[in-house]
Short mmCIF file of C-alpha atoms in Angstrom, two decimals:
data_model
loop_
_atom_site.label_atom_id
_atom_site.label_comp_id
_atom_site.label_asym_id
_atom_site.label_seq_id
_atom_site.Cartn_x
_atom_site.Cartn_y
_atom_site.Cartn_z
CA TRP L 1333 29.88 -31.57 -23.14
CA TYR L 1334 27.35 -32.00 -20.31
CA GLN L 1335 25.46 -28.83 -21.27
CA ARG L 1336 25.48 -29.79 -24.98
CA ARG L 1337 24.07 -33.26 -24.23
CA VAL L 1338 21.31 -31.73 -22.09
CA ARG L 1339 20.32 -29.41 -24.97
CA GLU L 1340 20.27 -32.33 -27.40
CA ALA L 1341 18.07 -34.36 -25.06
CA VAL L 1342 15.65 -31.46 -24.66
CA VAL L 1343 15.42 -30.91 -28.39
CA SER L 1344 14.74 -34.62 -28.98
CA THR L 1345 11.79 -34.53 -26.58
CA GLN L 1346 10.12 -31.29 -27.65
CA SER L 1347 7.23 -33.26 -29.10
CA THR L 1348 6.39 -34.77 -25.70
CA GLY L 1349 7.33 -31.75 -23.63
CA THR L 1350 8.92 -33.91 -20.91
CA LEU L 1351 12.01 -35.90 -20.19
CA LEU L 1352 10.16 -38.18 -17.78
CA PRO L 1353 9.10 -41.72 -18.75
CA SER L 1354 5.47 -42.80 -18.87
CA PRO L 1355 3.83 -46.28 -18.73
CA ASP L 1356 3.64 -46.53 -22.55
CA ARG L 1357 6.86 -44.68 -23.32
CA PRO L 1358 10.30 -45.31 -21.76
CA SER L 1359 12.57 -42.47 -20.77
CA LEU L 1360 14.09 -40.68 -23.75
CA ILE L 1361 17.10 -39.43 -21.75
CA PRO L 1362 20.25 -40.93 -23.28
CA LEU L 1363 22.10 -43.42 -21.08
CA ASP L 1364 25.38 -41.48 -21.22
CA LEU L 1365 23.55 -38.38 -19.97
CA LEU L 1366 21.94 -40.33 -17.09
CA LEU L 1367 25.34 -41.69 -16.07
CA CYS L 1368 26.84 -38.25 -16.29
CA CYS L 1369 24.08 -36.80 -14.07
CA LEU L 1370 24.69 -39.53 -11.50
CA LEU L 1371 28.45 -38.96 -11.50
CA ARG L 1372 27.89 -35.21 -11.21
CA LEU L 1373 25.69 -35.72 -8.13
CA LEU L 1374 28.21 -38.08 -6.54
CA LEU L 1375 31.04 -35.65 -7.19
CA CYS L 1376 29.11 -32.75 -5.63
CA ARG L 1377 28.35 -34.85 -2.55
CA ALA L 1378 31.99 -35.94 -2.27
CA ILE L 1379 33.15 -32.32 -2.46
CA GLN L 1380 30.61 -31.36 0.22
CA LEU L 1381 31.74 -34.15 2.57
CA THR L 1382 35.40 -33.36 1.95
CA SER L 1383 34.78 -29.69 2.72
CA THR L 1384 32.97 -30.60 5.98
CA MET L 1385 35.72 -32.99 7.06
CA THR L 1386 38.42 -30.45 6.20
CA SER L 1387 36.61 -27.80 8.21
CA LYS L 1388 36.27 -30.12 11.23
CA LEU L 1389 39.92 -31.19 10.97
CA SER L 1390 41.05 -27.57 10.75
CA ARG L 1391 38.94 -26.66 13.80
CA PHE L 1392 40.30 -29.63 15.76
CA MET L 1393 43.91 -28.74 14.91
CA GLU L 1394 43.32 -25.16 16.03
CA GLN L 1395 41.65 -26.45 19.20
CA THR L 1396 44.57 -28.82 19.84
CA THR L 1397 47.07 -25.95 19.64
CA GLN L 1398 45.02 -23.94 22.13
CA ILE L 1399 44.66 -26.87 24.54
CA ARG L 1400 48.39 -27.59 24.46
CA SER L 1401 49.11 -23.97 25.44
CA LEU L 1402 46.48 -24.09 28.20
CA CYS L 1403 47.91 -27.34 29.60
CA LYS L 1404 51.36 -25.76 29.88
CA LEU L 1405 49.86 -22.66 31.50
CA TYR L 1406 47.48 -24.24 34.03
CA LEU L 1407 48.73 -27.72 34.92
CA GLY L 1408 52.29 -27.11 36.04
CA SER L 1409 54.90 -29.88 35.97
CA PRO L 1410 55.45 -31.97 33.88
CA TRP L 1411 53.28 -30.16 31.32
CA ASN L 1412 55.15 -26.85 31.36
CA GLN L 1413 58.48 -28.63 30.86
CA LEU L 1414 57.51 -30.40 27.65
CA GLU L 1415 57.59 -29.38 24.02
CA SER L 1416 54.07 -28.87 22.68
CA GLU L 1417 54.43 -31.93 20.42
CA ARG L 1418 54.73 -34.09 23.58
CA ILE L 1419 51.18 -33.15 24.57
CA THR L 1420 48.66 -35.28 22.69
CA VAL L 1421 44.97 -34.42 22.41
CA LYS L 1422 42.22 -36.75 21.27
CA PRO L 1423 38.42 -36.52 21.34
CA LEU L 1424 36.66 -38.65 23.94
CA GLY L 1425 33.07 -37.88 23.11
CA LYS L 1426 30.43 -35.22 22.99
CA GLY L 1427 27.61 -34.61 25.43
CA CYS L 1428 24.46 -32.65 24.73
CA SER L 1429 26.23 -29.33 25.30
CA ASN L 1430 29.92 -30.10 25.97
CA THR L 1431 32.86 -31.28 23.88
CA ILE L 1432 35.07 -33.70 25.82
CA LEU L 1433 38.71 -34.51 25.02
CA ILE L 1434 41.67 -36.20 26.66
CA ALA L 1435 45.08 -34.52 26.90
CA SER L 1436 48.17 -36.55 27.78
CA ALA L 1437 51.72 -35.47 28.65
CA ARG L 1438 54.35 -37.87 27.23
CA ASN L 1439 58.11 -38.11 27.64
CA ASP L 1440 60.58 -38.62 24.78
CA ASN L 1441 59.90 -42.38 24.82
CA GLY L 1442 56.15 -41.88 24.49
CA LYS L 1443 55.42 -42.88 28.11
CA ILE L 1444 52.38 -41.12 29.55
CA LEU L 1445 53.36 -38.92 32.50
CA ASP L 1446 49.95 -37.39 33.24
CA THR L 1447 46.46 -37.28 31.72
CA VAL L 1448 43.55 -34.87 32.14
CA LEU L 1449 40.03 -34.65 30.83
CA VAL L 1450 39.28 -31.44 28.92
CA ARG L 1451 35.69 -30.20 28.98
CA ILE L 1452 34.78 -27.41 26.55
CA TYR L 1453 31.43 -25.66 26.88
CA GLY L 1454 30.05 -25.97 23.37
CA GLU L 1455 32.59 -26.28 20.57
CA ASN L 1456 34.83 -23.25 21.05
CA ILE L 1457 37.34 -22.15 23.68
CA SER L 1458 36.81 -18.44 23.00
CA LEU L 1459 33.86 -18.19 25.39
CA PRO L 1460 33.78 -16.18 28.66
CA LEU L 1461 35.09 -17.92 31.76
CA LYS L 1462 32.10 -19.86 33.06
CA LEU L 1463 32.23 -19.53 36.85
CA THR L 1464 28.81 -21.14 37.26
CA HIS L 1465 27.30 -23.34 39.95
CA ASP L 1466 28.60 -26.28 37.93
CA VAL L 1467 32.22 -25.11 38.15
CA PHE L 1468 31.95 -24.03 41.79
CA LEU L 1469 30.23 -27.22 42.93
CA THR L 1470 32.47 -29.56 40.96
CA SER L 1471 35.49 -27.79 42.46
CA TYR L 1472 34.06 -27.81 45.98
CA LEU L 1473 32.58 -31.30 45.96
CA GLY L 1474 35.68 -32.80 44.39
CA TYR L 1475 37.55 -32.09 47.62
CA HIS L 1476 34.74 -33.27 49.92
CA LEU L 1477 33.36 -36.36 48.18
CA GLU L 1478 35.44 -39.25 46.87
CA THR L 1479 32.90 -40.05 44.16
CA ILE L 1480 33.50 -36.84 42.16
CA PRO L 1481 36.48 -36.16 39.84
CA LYS L 1482 38.49 -33.11 40.94
CA VAL L 1483 38.77 -29.91 38.89
CA ARG L 1484 42.41 -29.27 37.98
CA GLY L 1485 42.11 -26.00 36.12
CA LEU L 1486 39.65 -23.41 34.79
CA PHE L 1487 40.07 -21.51 31.54
CA GLU L 1488 37.89 -19.39 29.30
CA GLY L 1489 35.33 -21.69 27.73
CA GLY L 1490 36.08 -24.84 29.71
CA ARG L 1491 38.02 -26.64 32.41
CA PHE L 1492 40.50 -29.44 33.13
CA GLU L 1493 39.28 -32.34 35.26
CA GLN L 1494 40.91 -35.32 36.90
CA TYR L 1495 40.87 -38.11 34.32
CA VAL L 1496 39.42 -41.39 35.50
CA SER L 1497 39.52 -44.19 32.96
CA SER L 1498 35.90 -45.31 33.00
CA LYS L 1499 32.77 -46.11 31.04
CA ASN L 1500 29.19 -44.93 31.22
CA ILE L 1501 26.87 -47.18 33.15
CA GLU L 1502 24.64 -49.41 31.01
CA ARG L 1503 20.90 -49.33 31.52
CA ASP L 1504 20.71 -52.74 33.22
CA GLU L 1505 23.29 -51.68 35.80
CA PHE L 1506 21.64 -48.27 36.11
CA LYS L 1507 18.55 -50.13 37.31
CA ARG L 1508 20.26 -52.89 39.31
CA ARG L 1509 22.66 -50.66 41.26
CA TYR L 1510 19.93 -48.29 42.48
CA LYS L 1511 21.14 -48.43 46.09
CA GLU L 1512 24.59 -47.11 45.18
CA ILE L 1513 23.05 -44.40 43.01
CA ILE L 1514 20.76 -43.33 45.86
CA GLU L 1515 23.78 -43.28 48.18
CA SER L 1516 25.49 -40.87 45.75
CA MET L 1517 22.40 -38.65 45.84
CA ALA L 1518 22.29 -38.74 49.64
CA SER L 1519 25.96 -37.72 49.88
CA VAL L 1520 25.00 -34.50 48.09
CA HIS L 1521 21.79 -34.04 50.11
CA ASN L 1522 23.71 -34.38 53.39
CA LEU L 1523 26.22 -31.63 52.63
CA PRO L 1524 26.21 -28.62 54.96
CA ASP L 1525 24.54 -25.38 53.91
CA MET L 1526 26.02 -24.02 50.70
CA PRO L 1527 26.32 -20.33 49.64
CA LEU L 1528 23.82 -20.78 46.81
CA PRO L 1529 20.30 -19.43 46.18
CA LYS L 1530 17.66 -21.35 48.13
CA ASP L 1531 14.86 -20.92 45.62
CA VAL L 1532 13.37 -24.22 44.40
CA PHE L 1533 15.28 -25.35 41.29
CA LEU L 1534 12.30 -27.18 39.77
CA ALA L 1535 9.95 -24.19 40.04
CA LYS L 1536 12.65 -21.78 38.83
CA GLU L 1537 13.49 -23.85 35.76
CA ILE L 1538 9.85 -24.27 34.75
CA ARG L 1539 9.13 -20.60 35.33
CA THR L 1540 12.13 -19.33 33.34
CA LYS L 1541 11.78 -21.74 30.42
CA ALA L 1542 8.07 -21.09 29.76
CA PRO L 1543 8.49 -17.54 28.29
CA LYS L 1544 10.97 -18.90 25.73
CA LEU L 1545 8.34 -21.12 24.09
CA SER L 1546 7.09 -20.44 20.59
CA GLU L 1547 3.57 -19.05 20.26
CA SER L 1548 2.24 -22.41 19.07
CA ASP L 1549 3.87 -24.27 21.99
CA LYS L 1550 2.47 -21.77 24.49
CA ILE L 1551 -1.07 -22.80 23.59
CA THR L 1552 -0.44 -26.31 24.90
CA TRP L 1553 2.14 -25.75 27.61
CA VAL L 1554 1.34 -22.47 29.37
CA PRO L 1555 -1.81 -23.97 30.99
CA GLU L 1556 0.28 -26.99 32.07
CA VAL L 1557 2.97 -24.72 33.56
CA GLU L 1558 0.35 -22.72 35.47
CA TRP L 1559 -1.33 -25.88 36.79
CA TYR L 1560 1.90 -27.48 37.91
CA LEU L 1561 3.34 -24.40 39.62
CA GLU L 1562 0.07 -23.72 41.44
CA THR L 1563 -0.09 -27.34 42.62
CA LEU L 1564 3.60 -27.34 43.55
CA ALA L 1565 3.11 -24.24 45.70
CA VAL L 1566 0.57 -26.19 47.78
CA VAL L 1567 2.04 -29.71 47.98
CA GLY L 1568 5.62 -28.44 48.28
CA LYS L 1569 5.02 -26.68 51.59
CA ASP L 1570 6.05 -29.70 53.64
CA MET L 1571 8.70 -31.11 51.31
CA ARG L 1572 12.28 -30.95 52.50
CA LEU L 1573 14.65 -28.65 50.58
CA SER L 1574 18.31 -29.63 50.09
CA LEU L 1575 21.14 -29.42 47.61
CA CYS L 1576 20.29 -31.81 44.75
CA HIS L 1577 22.10 -33.03 41.66
CA ASN L 1578 18.88 -32.60 39.57
CA ASP L 1579 20.16 -34.54 36.54
CA VAL L 1580 20.85 -38.12 37.64
CA ASN L 1581 20.81 -40.10 34.42
CA GLN L 1582 22.75 -42.84 32.68
CA ASN L 1583 25.16 -40.40 31.00
CA ASN L 1584 26.14 -38.83 34.32
CA ILE L 1585 27.21 -42.01 36.11
CA LEU L 1586 30.61 -43.53 35.39
CA ILE L 1587 32.10 -46.90 36.33
CA PRO L 1588 35.88 -46.61 36.87
CA ASP L 1589 37.93 -49.26 35.04
CA GLU L 1590 40.20 -49.75 38.04
CA TYR L 1591 37.42 -49.87 40.65
CA PRO L 1592 34.26 -51.14 38.90
CA GLU L 1593 32.55 -51.64 42.26
CA GLN L 1594 32.42 -47.82 42.64
CA LEU L 1595 30.19 -45.34 40.86
CA LEU L 1596 31.06 -41.73 39.99
CA LEU L 1597 28.24 -39.20 39.84
CA ILE L 1598 29.39 -36.39 37.52
CA ASP L 1599 28.14 -33.24 35.75
CA TYR L 1600 26.83 -30.69 38.26
CA GLU L 1601 25.58 -28.19 35.68
CA TYR L 1602 22.02 -28.28 37.05
CA THR L 1603 22.85 -28.72 40.73
CA GLY L 1604 20.96 -26.44 43.10
CA TYR L 1605 18.54 -26.40 46.00
CA ASN L 1606 15.43 -28.41 45.25
CA TYR L 1607 12.90 -30.70 46.87
CA THR L 1608 15.02 -33.60 48.09
CA MET L 1609 12.82 -36.29 46.58
CA PHE L 1610 13.27 -34.77 43.12
CA ASP L 1611 16.54 -36.66 42.60
CA ILE L 1612 14.79 -39.99 43.20
CA ALA L 1613 11.84 -38.88 41.05
CA ASN L 1614 14.11 -37.89 38.17
CA TYR L 1615 15.99 -41.19 38.52
CA CYS L 1616 12.67 -43.07 38.26
CA VAL L 1617 11.90 -41.17 35.06
CA GLU L 1618 15.35 -41.87 33.62
CA LEU L 1619 14.90 -45.61 34.22
CA GLN L 1620 12.56 -45.48 31.22
CA TYR L 1621 15.45 -44.49 28.93
CA ASP L 1622 18.47 -46.22 27.46
CA TRP L 1623 21.07 -43.63 26.46
CA SER L 1624 23.54 -46.14 25.00
CA HIS L 1625 21.66 -46.44 21.69
CA PRO L 1626 24.35 -45.78 19.03
CA VAL L 1627 22.20 -44.44 16.17
CA ASN L 1628 19.61 -41.71 15.72
CA PRO L 1629 17.68 -40.75 17.87
CA PHE L 1630 20.51 -41.93 20.20
CA PHE L 1631 18.22 -43.16 22.95
CA LEU L 1632 15.47 -45.72 23.52
CA PHE L 1633 12.36 -45.21 25.61
CA ASP L 1634 9.93 -47.76 27.00
CA ASP L 1635 7.07 -46.81 29.31
CA CYS L 1636 7.14 -50.39 30.65
CA TRP L 1637 10.54 -49.64 32.22
CA ARG L 1638 8.94 -47.21 34.69
CA PRO L 1639 9.45 -48.57 38.25
CA ASP L 1640 6.27 -49.68 40.03
CA ASP L 1641 5.22 -48.62 43.53
CA ASP L 1642 7.04 -51.50 45.22
CA ALA L 1643 10.31 -50.61 43.49
CA ILE L 1644 9.99 -46.93 44.48
CA LEU L 1645 9.13 -47.87 48.07
CA ASP L 1646 12.29 -49.99 48.13
CA MET L 1647 14.28 -46.91 47.09
CA ILE L 1648 12.59 -44.82 49.79
CA ARG L 1649 13.39 -47.34 52.52
CA HIS L 1650 17.05 -47.46 51.52
CA TYR L 1651 17.21 -43.67 51.31
CA LYS L 1652 15.83 -43.40 54.84
CA THR L 1653 18.82 -45.31 56.18
CA LEU L 1654 21.10 -42.56 54.85
CA ILE L 1655 19.26 -39.47 56.15
CA LYS L 1656 18.37 -38.22 59.63
CA PRO L 1657 15.05 -39.90 60.50
CA GLU L 1658 13.50 -36.85 62.14
CA ILE L 1659 13.37 -34.95 58.83
CA LEU L 1660 11.53 -37.65 56.91
CA THR L 1661 7.87 -38.61 56.69
CA SER L 1662 5.91 -41.80 55.99
CA ASP L 1663 6.80 -44.05 53.08
CA VAL L 1664 3.35 -43.69 51.49
CA ILE L 1665 3.42 -39.89 51.50
CA MET L 1666 6.98 -39.86 50.14
CA LEU L 1667 5.82 -42.18 47.35
CA LYS L 1668 3.06 -39.73 46.42
CA GLN L 1669 5.52 -36.82 46.49
CA ILE L 1670 7.91 -38.69 44.21
CA LYS L 1671 5.11 -39.39 41.73
CA PHE L 1672 4.17 -35.72 41.63
CA LEU L 1673 7.82 -34.74 41.16
CA MET L 1674 8.13 -37.29 38.34
CA ILE L 1675 5.51 -35.26 36.49
CA GLY L 1676 7.57 -32.16 37.24
CA SER L 1677 10.68 -33.82 35.84
CA GLU L 1678 8.87 -34.62 32.59
CA LEU L 1679 7.58 -31.04 32.33
CA MET L 1680 10.92 -29.42 33.16
CA TRP L 1681 12.91 -31.41 30.59
CA ALA L 1682 10.20 -30.98 27.95
CA LEU L 1683 10.43 -27.19 28.41
CA TRP L 1684 14.23 -27.47 28.33
CA ALA L 1685 14.05 -29.21 24.94
CA MET L 1686 11.63 -26.63 23.54
CA SER L 1687 13.77 -23.68 24.64
CA LEU L 1688 17.08 -24.90 23.20
CA ASP L 1689 18.98 -23.44 20.30
CA GLU L 1690 20.43 -25.75 17.66
CA GLY L 1691 23.75 -27.52 18.18
CA PHE L 1692 22.85 -30.23 20.66
CA ASN L 1693 23.71 -33.86 19.93
CA LEU L 1694 20.19 -35.17 20.27
CA ASP L 1695 17.14 -35.64 18.06
CA MET L 1696 15.20 -32.95 19.89
CA ASP L 1697 11.95 -33.43 17.97
CA HIS L 1698 11.79 -37.10 18.92
CA TYR L 1699 12.93 -36.41 22.48
CA LEU L 1700 10.26 -33.73 22.90
CA ALA L 1701 7.55 -35.99 21.49
CA VAL L 1702 8.52 -38.71 23.99
CA LYS L 1703 8.67 -36.24 26.89
CA SER L 1704 5.31 -34.69 26.03
CA ASP L 1705 3.55 -38.03 25.76
CA SER L 1706 5.13 -39.27 28.99
CA TYR L 1707 4.15 -36.08 30.85
CA PHE L 1708 0.47 -36.35 30.01
CA LYS L 1709 0.41 -40.09 30.74
CA LYS L 1710 1.92 -39.59 34.20
CA LYS L 1711 -0.39 -36.66 34.93
CA ALA L 1712 -3.40 -38.90 34.29
CA LEU L 1713 -1.91 -41.97 35.96
CA PHE L 1714 -0.97 -40.17 39.19
CA LYS L 1715 -4.16 -38.09 39.45
CA ASN L 1716 -5.33 -39.73 42.70
CA ASP L 1717 -1.92 -39.29 44.33
CA ILE L 1718 -1.95 -35.57 43.51
CA GLU L 1719 -5.47 -35.19 44.92
CA ASP L 1720 -4.36 -36.94 48.13
CA LEU L 1721 -1.41 -34.55 48.54
CA LEU L 1722 -3.65 -31.52 47.92
CA ALA L 1723 -6.23 -32.80 50.41
CA MET L 1724 -3.58 -33.30 53.10
CA ASN L 1725 -2.34 -29.73 52.77
CA THR L 1726 -5.79 -28.18 52.32
CA ASN L 1727 -7.03 -29.89 55.47
CA GLY L 1728 -3.99 -28.73 57.39
CA HIS L 1729 -2.60 -32.23 57.75
CA SER L 1730 1.18 -32.05 58.03
CA VAL L 1731 2.94 -34.50 55.73
#
């Protein structure tokens, strides 16, 4: 019927050669045909959505079966004594690169006996066992620092972690509780020597991401990479190197429900040896973001949220109370170093966004546009500070 009505409509408009309306002639498409077209479009969209939902549900059910088996295998009692149906799995959220779920062991009365957080790298469990710095450090630090959830099991494609009922820190608290956040950084910086590469994380990340750029991106960014690395090689000579988190942001700080006065610094995927002040620099950059925005692009950015010199100096003074005084330098020089490393943070995460494959839960085009603009603004704004740092090193003045 639909095809016959289309043919009839075409035949009836052969004199005009178009089905489209014009200012002096209304549309000649019959009303029943218009309604049919609309219903056809709606039906196609409904089928598409149903197919997508069915596919996701099927994948989740398959994932749930796998997780139940892994819980019984890795977590011991009471998990391995329960029927699979007594292990419930529900999604908790999704980070940029990880899928996060909660698994609970329940008795016959439905009482929860134990709960773990399940972190899957990507969307599938059928990935190689990821014995990375992230896994090693989370396992190691969990038994040395109270502010880090413990790893309870490792499996191919993910891991089990201690579950702490908590919420992500809101932006206002992320700013207000800066002393506690800096204390969490310092607890990592003060750790004894770790069996990890001692190359500078910031330089390594910039250097390895640059070759992955598209040809069009290389035109803009290769000169910036060369300038920053050359400058970093000079001004970084007198910067202290220590183990750093390297990704202190709103999403990686939790507030436990039971102990809201505490903060948990999580996600050690990017942890490695770096210039110590980079953690504070990256935190200053992240103060310009609000990652709790619920709709696309899923974050807000305001350049006015960037901390001023007085605020950064306040952070430096508090940090100095947590670190051995003989390894630190003057407040003013540390401020200049932090500003230069803020530029490095913008560059590193811009290159990260440009080198990613699809599949991340972020509007990368918008994020990259924000990062790029912020990088060039900071480079111009902190020009005098960079020149001062270069002059100090060129003249042989130890900072």
